[in-house]
mmCIF file of C-alpha atoms and ligand atoms in Angstrom:
data_model
loop_
_atom_site.group_PDB
_atom_site.id
_atom_site.type_symbol
_atom_site.label_atom_id
_atom_site.label_comp_id
_atom_site.label_asym_id
_atom_site.label_seq_id
_atom_site.Cartn_x
_atom_site.Cartn_y
_atom_site.Cartn_z
ATOM 1 C CA MET A 38 110.214 -57.729 -103.812
ATOM 2 C CA LYS A 39 109.613 -56.353 -100.302
ATOM 3 C CA ILE A 40 111.088 -58.660 -97.726
ATOM 4 C CA ILE A 41 111.676 -58.762 -93.983
ATOM 5 C CA LEU A 42 114.382 -61.012 -92.553
ATOM 6 C CA LEU A 43 113.578 -61.960 -88.971
ATOM 7 C CA GLY A 44 115.761 -63.974 -86.649
ATOM 8 C CA PRO A 45 117.952 -63.615 -83.573
ATOM 9 C CA PRO A 46 121.353 -61.909 -83.668
ATOM 10 C CA GLY A 47 123.782 -64.173 -85.512
ATOM 11 C CA ALA A 48 121.080 -66.023 -87.465
ATOM 12 C CA GLY A 49 122.639 -64.897 -90.749
ATOM 13 C CA LYS A 50 120.250 -62.079 -91.689
ATOM 14 C CA GLY A 51 123.042 -59.761 -92.865
ATOM 15 C CA THR A 52 124.771 -62.472 -94.896
ATOM 16 C CA GLN A 53 121.551 -63.543 -96.566
ATOM 17 C CA ALA A 54 120.442 -59.946 -97.136
ATOM 18 C CA THR A 55 123.675 -59.250 -99.039
ATOM 19 C CA MET A 56 122.968 -62.228 -101.251
ATOM 20 C CA LEU A 57 119.327 -61.208 -101.851
ATOM 21 C CA MET A 58 120.408 -57.676 -102.657
ATOM 22 C CA LYS A 59 122.441 -59.011 -105.605
ATOM 23 C CA GLU A 60 119.808 -61.552 -106.646
ATOM 24 C CA TYR A 61 116.933 -59.044 -106.824
ATOM 25 C CA SER A 62 118.811 -55.720 -107.275
ATOM 26 C CA ILE A 63 117.105 -54.187 -104.271
ATOM 27 C CA PRO A 64 118.754 -52.473 -101.274
ATOM 28 C CA GLN A 65 119.446 -54.042 -97.918
ATOM 29 C CA ILE A 66 118.136 -51.847 -95.132
ATOM 30 C CA SER A 67 119.952 -52.745 -91.929
ATOM 31 C CA THR A 68 118.969 -50.576 -88.979
ATOM 32 C CA GLY A 69 121.987 -51.954 -87.083
ATOM 33 C CA ASP A 70 124.355 -50.752 -89.853
ATOM 34 C CA MET A 71 122.643 -47.347 -90.022
ATOM 35 C CA LEU A 72 122.859 -46.927 -86.256
ATOM 36 C CA ARG A 73 126.531 -48.005 -86.211
ATOM 37 C CA ALA A 74 127.263 -45.412 -88.920
ATOM 38 C CA ALA A 75 125.549 -42.740 -86.781
ATOM 39 C CA VAL A 76 127.585 -43.834 -83.727
ATOM 40 C CA HIS A 77 130.773 -43.687 -85.788
ATOM 41 C CA ASP A 78 129.935 -40.203 -87.090
ATOM 42 C CA GLN A 79 128.928 -39.102 -83.581
ATOM 43 C CA THR A 80 125.667 -37.575 -84.786
ATOM 44 C CA PRO A 81 123.195 -36.607 -82.016
ATOM 45 C CA MET A 82 121.206 -39.752 -82.843
ATOM 46 C CA GLY A 83 124.379 -41.874 -82.733
ATOM 47 C CA VAL A 84 125.389 -40.485 -79.355
ATOM 48 C CA LYS A 85 121.908 -41.320 -77.995
ATOM 49 C CA ALA A 86 121.827 -44.797 -79.583
ATOM 50 C CA LYS A 87 125.285 -45.868 -78.408
ATOM 51 C CA GLU A 88 124.397 -46.535 -74.762
ATOM 52 C CA TYR A 89 121.530 -48.845 -75.768
ATOM 53 C CA MET A 90 123.619 -50.658 -78.365
ATOM 54 C CA ASP A 91 126.575 -51.191 -76.041
ATOM 55 C CA ALA A 92 124.232 -52.778 -73.490
ATOM 56 C CA GLY A 93 122.558 -54.950 -76.136
ATOM 57 C CA ASP A 94 119.223 -53.219 -75.566
ATOM 58 C CA LEU A 95 116.911 -51.884 -78.229
ATOM 59 C CA VAL A 96 117.256 -48.276 -79.313
ATOM 60 C CA PRO A 97 113.938 -46.425 -78.673
ATOM 61 C CA ASP A 98 111.240 -47.134 -81.264
ATOM 62 C CA ASP A 99 110.762 -43.500 -82.332
ATOM 63 C CA VAL A 100 114.447 -43.187 -83.320
ATOM 64 C CA VAL A 101 114.493 -46.382 -85.381
ATOM 65 C CA ILE A 102 111.088 -45.810 -86.963
ATOM 66 C CA GLY A 103 112.240 -42.334 -88.019
ATOM 67 C CA ILE A 104 115.304 -43.624 -89.851
ATOM 68 C CA VAL A 105 113.410 -46.426 -91.595
ATOM 69 C CA ARG A 106 110.569 -44.110 -92.626
ATOM 70 C CA GLU A 107 113.067 -41.785 -94.273
ATOM 71 C CA ARG A 108 115.080 -44.606 -95.860
ATOM 72 C CA LEU A 109 112.025 -46.277 -97.413
ATOM 73 C CA GLN A 110 111.200 -43.077 -99.242
ATOM 74 C CA ALA A 111 114.497 -43.109 -101.133
ATOM 75 C CA ASP A 112 114.383 -43.752 -104.860
ATOM 76 C CA ASP A 113 116.250 -47.048 -104.707
ATOM 77 C CA CYS A 114 113.425 -48.614 -102.649
ATOM 78 C CA LYS A 115 110.907 -48.177 -105.483
ATOM 79 C CA ASN A 116 111.213 -51.790 -106.631
ATOM 80 C CA GLY A 117 111.606 -53.295 -103.206
ATOM 81 C CA PHE A 118 113.948 -53.724 -100.257
ATOM 82 C CA ILE A 119 115.214 -56.200 -97.708
ATOM 83 C CA LEU A 120 114.672 -55.166 -94.118
ATOM 84 C CA ASP A 121 117.389 -56.660 -91.927
ATOM 85 C CA GLY A 122 116.930 -56.096 -88.193
ATOM 86 C CA PHE A 123 113.673 -54.146 -88.500
ATOM 87 C CA PRO A 124 110.998 -54.405 -87.200
ATOM 88 C CA ARG A 125 112.047 -55.618 -83.742
ATOM 89 C CA THR A 126 108.958 -54.635 -81.722
ATOM 90 C CA GLN A 127 105.202 -54.670 -82.304
ATOM 91 C CA LEU A 128 105.234 -50.878 -82.400
ATOM 92 C CA GLN A 129 107.834 -50.948 -85.180
ATOM 93 C CA ALA A 130 105.785 -53.523 -87.108
ATOM 94 C CA ASP A 131 102.678 -51.330 -86.810
ATOM 95 C CA ALA A 132 104.645 -48.265 -87.914
ATOM 96 C CA LEU A 133 106.036 -50.168 -90.913
ATOM 97 C CA LYS A 134 102.541 -51.183 -91.963
ATOM 98 C CA GLN A 135 101.458 -47.566 -91.812
ATOM 99 C CA VAL A 136 104.499 -46.252 -93.731
ATOM 100 C CA LEU A 137 103.976 -48.850 -96.478
ATOM 101 C CA ALA A 138 100.252 -48.055 -96.697
ATOM 102 C CA GLU A 139 101.107 -44.374 -97.140
ATOM 103 C CA VAL A 140 103.184 -45.203 -100.236
ATOM 104 C CA ASP A 141 100.726 -47.857 -101.411
ATOM 105 C CA LYS A 142 103.115 -50.784 -100.934
ATOM 106 C CA GLN A 143 102.724 -54.187 -99.307
ATOM 107 C CA LEU A 144 105.182 -56.705 -97.962
ATOM 108 C CA ASP A 145 105.702 -59.823 -100.078
ATOM 109 C CA SER A 146 107.376 -62.097 -97.578
ATOM 110 C CA VAL A 147 108.705 -62.395 -94.044
ATOM 111 C CA ILE A 148 111.452 -64.983 -93.620
ATOM 112 C CA SER A 149 112.408 -66.076 -90.122
ATOM 113 C CA LEU A 150 115.798 -67.778 -89.783
ATOM 114 C CA GLN A 151 115.972 -70.308 -86.938
ATOM 115 C CA VAL A 152 119.311 -71.101 -85.288
ATOM 116 C CA GLU A 153 120.003 -72.778 -81.924
ATOM 117 C CA THR A 154 121.113 -70.412 -79.155
ATOM 118 C CA GLU A 155 124.548 -71.948 -78.507
ATOM 119 C CA ALA A 156 125.349 -71.884 -82.232
ATOM 120 C CA LEU A 157 124.410 -68.194 -82.264
ATOM 121 C CA VAL A 158 126.785 -67.418 -79.396
ATOM 122 C CA GLY A 159 129.614 -69.212 -81.233
ATOM 123 C CA ARG A 160 128.887 -67.363 -84.460
ATOM 124 C CA LEU A 161 128.811 -63.952 -82.770
ATOM 125 C CA THR A 162 131.835 -64.279 -80.472
ATOM 126 C CA GLY A 163 133.997 -65.331 -83.447
ATOM 127 C CA ARG A 164 132.725 -62.641 -85.794
ATOM 128 C CA ARG A 165 135.231 -60.037 -87.036
ATOM 129 C CA THR A 166 134.757 -57.207 -89.532
ATOM 130 C CA CYS A 167 137.282 -55.326 -91.621
ATOM 131 C CA SER A 168 137.520 -51.709 -90.465
ATOM 132 C CA GLY A 169 138.528 -50.758 -94.009
ATOM 133 C CA CYS A 170 136.131 -52.455 -96.446
ATOM 134 C CA GLY A 171 133.537 -53.949 -94.088
ATOM 135 C CA LYS A 172 134.121 -57.563 -95.186
ATOM 136 C CA GLY A 173 133.046 -60.112 -92.592
ATOM 137 C CA PHE A 174 135.189 -62.976 -91.228
ATOM 138 C CA HIS A 175 134.826 -65.653 -88.580
ATOM 139 C CA LEU A 176 137.761 -66.870 -86.510
ATOM 140 C CA GLN A 177 136.659 -70.481 -86.905
ATOM 141 C CA TYR A 178 134.490 -70.725 -90.033
ATOM 142 C CA GLU A 179 136.072 -68.114 -92.299
ATOM 143 C CA PRO A 180 139.438 -67.115 -90.821
ATOM 144 C CA PRO A 181 141.585 -64.510 -92.558
ATOM 145 C CA ALA A 182 144.850 -65.778 -94.104
ATOM 146 C CA LEU A 183 146.797 -63.479 -91.786
ATOM 147 C CA ASP A 184 145.659 -63.025 -88.149
ATOM 148 C CA GLY A 185 143.735 -59.787 -87.606
ATOM 149 C CA THR A 186 144.145 -58.676 -91.231
ATOM 150 C CA CYS A 187 141.533 -58.466 -93.981
ATOM 151 C CA SER A 188 142.325 -60.865 -96.827
ATOM 152 C CA SER A 189 140.639 -58.507 -99.303
ATOM 153 C CA CYS A 190 142.062 -55.065 -98.549
ATOM 154 C CA GLY A 191 144.666 -55.587 -95.806
ATOM 155 C CA GLY A 192 142.596 -53.545 -93.313
ATOM 156 C CA VAL A 193 142.520 -54.226 -89.569
ATOM 157 C CA LEU A 194 139.853 -56.688 -88.389
ATOM 158 C CA VAL A 195 137.774 -55.517 -85.441
ATOM 159 C CA GLN A 196 135.172 -57.076 -83.174
ATOM 160 C CA ARG A 197 131.851 -55.316 -82.723
ATOM 161 C CA ASP A 198 131.521 -53.775 -79.226
ATOM 162 C CA ASP A 199 128.287 -55.694 -78.653
ATOM 163 C CA ASP A 200 129.733 -59.085 -79.700
ATOM 164 C CA CYS A 201 131.074 -59.916 -76.219
ATOM 165 C CA GLU A 202 129.370 -62.830 -74.517
ATOM 166 C CA ALA A 203 127.481 -60.943 -71.748
ATOM 167 C CA THR A 204 125.994 -58.481 -74.254
ATOM 168 C CA ILE A 205 125.199 -61.294 -76.689
ATOM 169 C CA ARG A 206 123.188 -63.107 -73.982
ATOM 170 C CA ASN A 207 121.217 -59.924 -73.318
ATOM 171 C CA ARG A 208 120.586 -59.415 -77.043
ATOM 172 C CA MET A 209 119.202 -62.972 -77.233
ATOM 173 C CA GLN A 210 116.882 -62.319 -74.301
ATOM 174 C CA VAL A 211 115.709 -59.047 -75.815
ATOM 175 C CA TYR A 212 115.052 -60.911 -79.078
ATOM 176 C CA HIS A 213 112.941 -63.577 -77.387
ATOM 177 C CA GLN A 214 110.954 -61.067 -75.343
ATOM 178 C CA GLN A 215 110.374 -58.306 -77.873
ATOM 179 C CA THR A 216 110.980 -59.566 -81.405
ATOM 180 C CA ALA A 217 110.079 -63.276 -81.508
ATOM 181 C CA PRO A 218 106.357 -62.482 -80.949
ATOM 182 C CA LEU A 219 106.404 -60.816 -84.393
ATOM 183 C CA GLU A 220 106.533 -64.298 -85.912
ATOM 184 C CA ASP A 221 102.945 -64.866 -84.791
ATOM 185 C CA TYR A 222 101.942 -61.456 -86.031
ATOM 186 C CA TYR A 223 103.287 -62.107 -89.548
ATOM 187 C CA ARG A 224 101.978 -65.672 -89.513
ATOM 188 C CA ARG A 225 98.496 -64.257 -88.951
ATOM 189 C CA GLU A 226 99.101 -61.883 -91.859
ATOM 190 C CA GLY A 227 99.906 -64.921 -94.032
ATOM 191 C CA LEU A 228 103.428 -63.690 -94.764
ATOM 192 C CA LEU A 229 105.691 -65.830 -92.578
ATOM 193 C CA THR A 230 108.012 -68.638 -93.678
ATOM 194 C CA VAL A 231 110.316 -70.205 -91.107
ATOM 195 C CA ILE A 232 113.631 -71.436 -92.529
ATOM 196 C CA ASP A 233 116.274 -73.577 -90.839
ATOM 197 C CA GLY A 234 119.310 -71.299 -90.571
ATOM 198 C CA MET A 235 121.640 -73.993 -89.184
ATOM 199 C CA GLY A 236 122.785 -75.203 -92.607
ATOM 200 C CA ASP A 237 125.605 -73.719 -94.635
ATOM 201 C CA ILE A 238 125.161 -70.297 -96.208
ATOM 202 C CA SER A 239 124.345 -71.553 -99.707
ATOM 203 C CA ALA A 240 121.765 -74.097 -98.448
ATOM 204 C CA VAL A 241 119.972 -71.364 -96.497
ATOM 205 C CA GLN A 242 120.215 -69.116 -99.543
ATOM 206 C CA ARG A 243 118.565 -71.763 -101.774
ATOM 207 C CA ALA A 244 115.745 -72.238 -99.265
ATOM 208 C CA ILE A 245 115.083 -68.482 -99.152
ATOM 209 C CA VAL A 246 115.136 -68.041 -102.925
ATOM 210 C CA SER A 247 112.789 -70.969 -103.449
ATOM 211 C CA THR A 248 110.379 -69.489 -100.871
ATOM 212 C CA LEU A 249 110.475 -66.130 -102.604
ATOM 213 C CA GLN A 250 109.895 -67.725 -106.000
ATOM 214 C CA GLY A 251 106.608 -69.030 -104.609
ATOM 215 C CA HIS A 252 105.422 -65.458 -104.041
HETATM 216 P P1 AMP B 66 122.101 -55.578 -85.344
HETATM 217 O O1 AMP B 66 123.255 -55.120 -86.141
HETATM 218 O O2 AMP B 66 120.839 -55.750 -86.145
HETATM 219 O O3 AMP B 66 122.417 -56.785 -84.494
HETATM 220 O O4 AMP B 66 121.774 -54.400 -84.306
HETATM 221 C C1 AMP B 66 122.722 -53.955 -83.369
HETATM 222 C C2 AMP B 66 122.049 -53.110 -82.306
HETATM 223 O O5 AMP B 66 121.443 -51.959 -82.910
HETATM 224 C C3 AMP B 66 120.901 -53.785 -81.556
HETATM 225 O O6 AMP B 66 121.366 -54.596 -80.479
HETATM 226 C C4 AMP B 66 120.111 -52.576 -81.078
HETATM 227 O O7 AMP B 66 120.734 -51.943 -79.982
HETATM 228 C C5 AMP B 66 120.217 -51.641 -82.269
HETATM 229 N N1 AMP B 66 119.123 -51.872 -83.239
HETATM 230 C C6 AMP B 66 119.240 -52.327 -84.517
HETATM 231 N N2 AMP B 66 118.040 -52.415 -85.100
HETATM 232 C C7 AMP B 66 117.138 -52.013 -84.177
HETATM 233 C C8 AMP B 66 115.722 -51.894 -84.170
HETATM 234 N N3 AMP B 66 114.977 -52.207 -85.236
HETATM 235 N N4 AMP B 66 115.124 -51.443 -83.034
HETATM 236 C C9 AMP B 66 115.839 -51.084 -81.954
HETATM 237 N N5 AMP B 66 117.177 -51.193 -81.881
HETATM 238 C C10 AMP B 66 117.827 -51.647 -82.987
#
């Protein structure tokens, strides 16, 4: 199964990708996670990407296309993958098409998760992640038992640098200007299904799985 999850920041792409990864035994490919790892490790790419990420802008296409091209060639992508946060521009979508053609693969489905803007802001400002094990929490919807502490491993919970309100608003604008037009592109390709992402996690999950079963 070769899937793209589209949707604005906070729509639930990462959460749903984790679930699909288990369901179909295929890897989640999150360009955001890969870039954050590069920033953390202070690689030359990470140092370059950081200024864009901190501002909520898109990292240049050539950088992101390069990491996805390499990642898709890994052995674990043989039976499929879930792209989470890629493509985000028309150029990235064109590059993906070309990379897949080179390895004789085709996308099965593009799922776009729709969530109202104010709900997205609430989801993102309350989001916290464990610095130890990476588990996600939400101050309101999934609070840890002990303030600031991971309920799984006891690690310290941190907020992503780009989850402050001003940066979130810019990320939304960037999404609407540069990424939302991809919906039309994939609709024309006959691959797009729009799913209401406002429901609870398991309801959204059921809707995605039933869409994928139709493919
Ligand atoms: P995410 O974790 O998907 O919300 O991504 C966090 C940040 O990483 C974005 O705001 C961008 O700065 C950068 N980023 C992630 N994926 C891409 C992409 N496909 N193209 C350009 N920048 C990206």
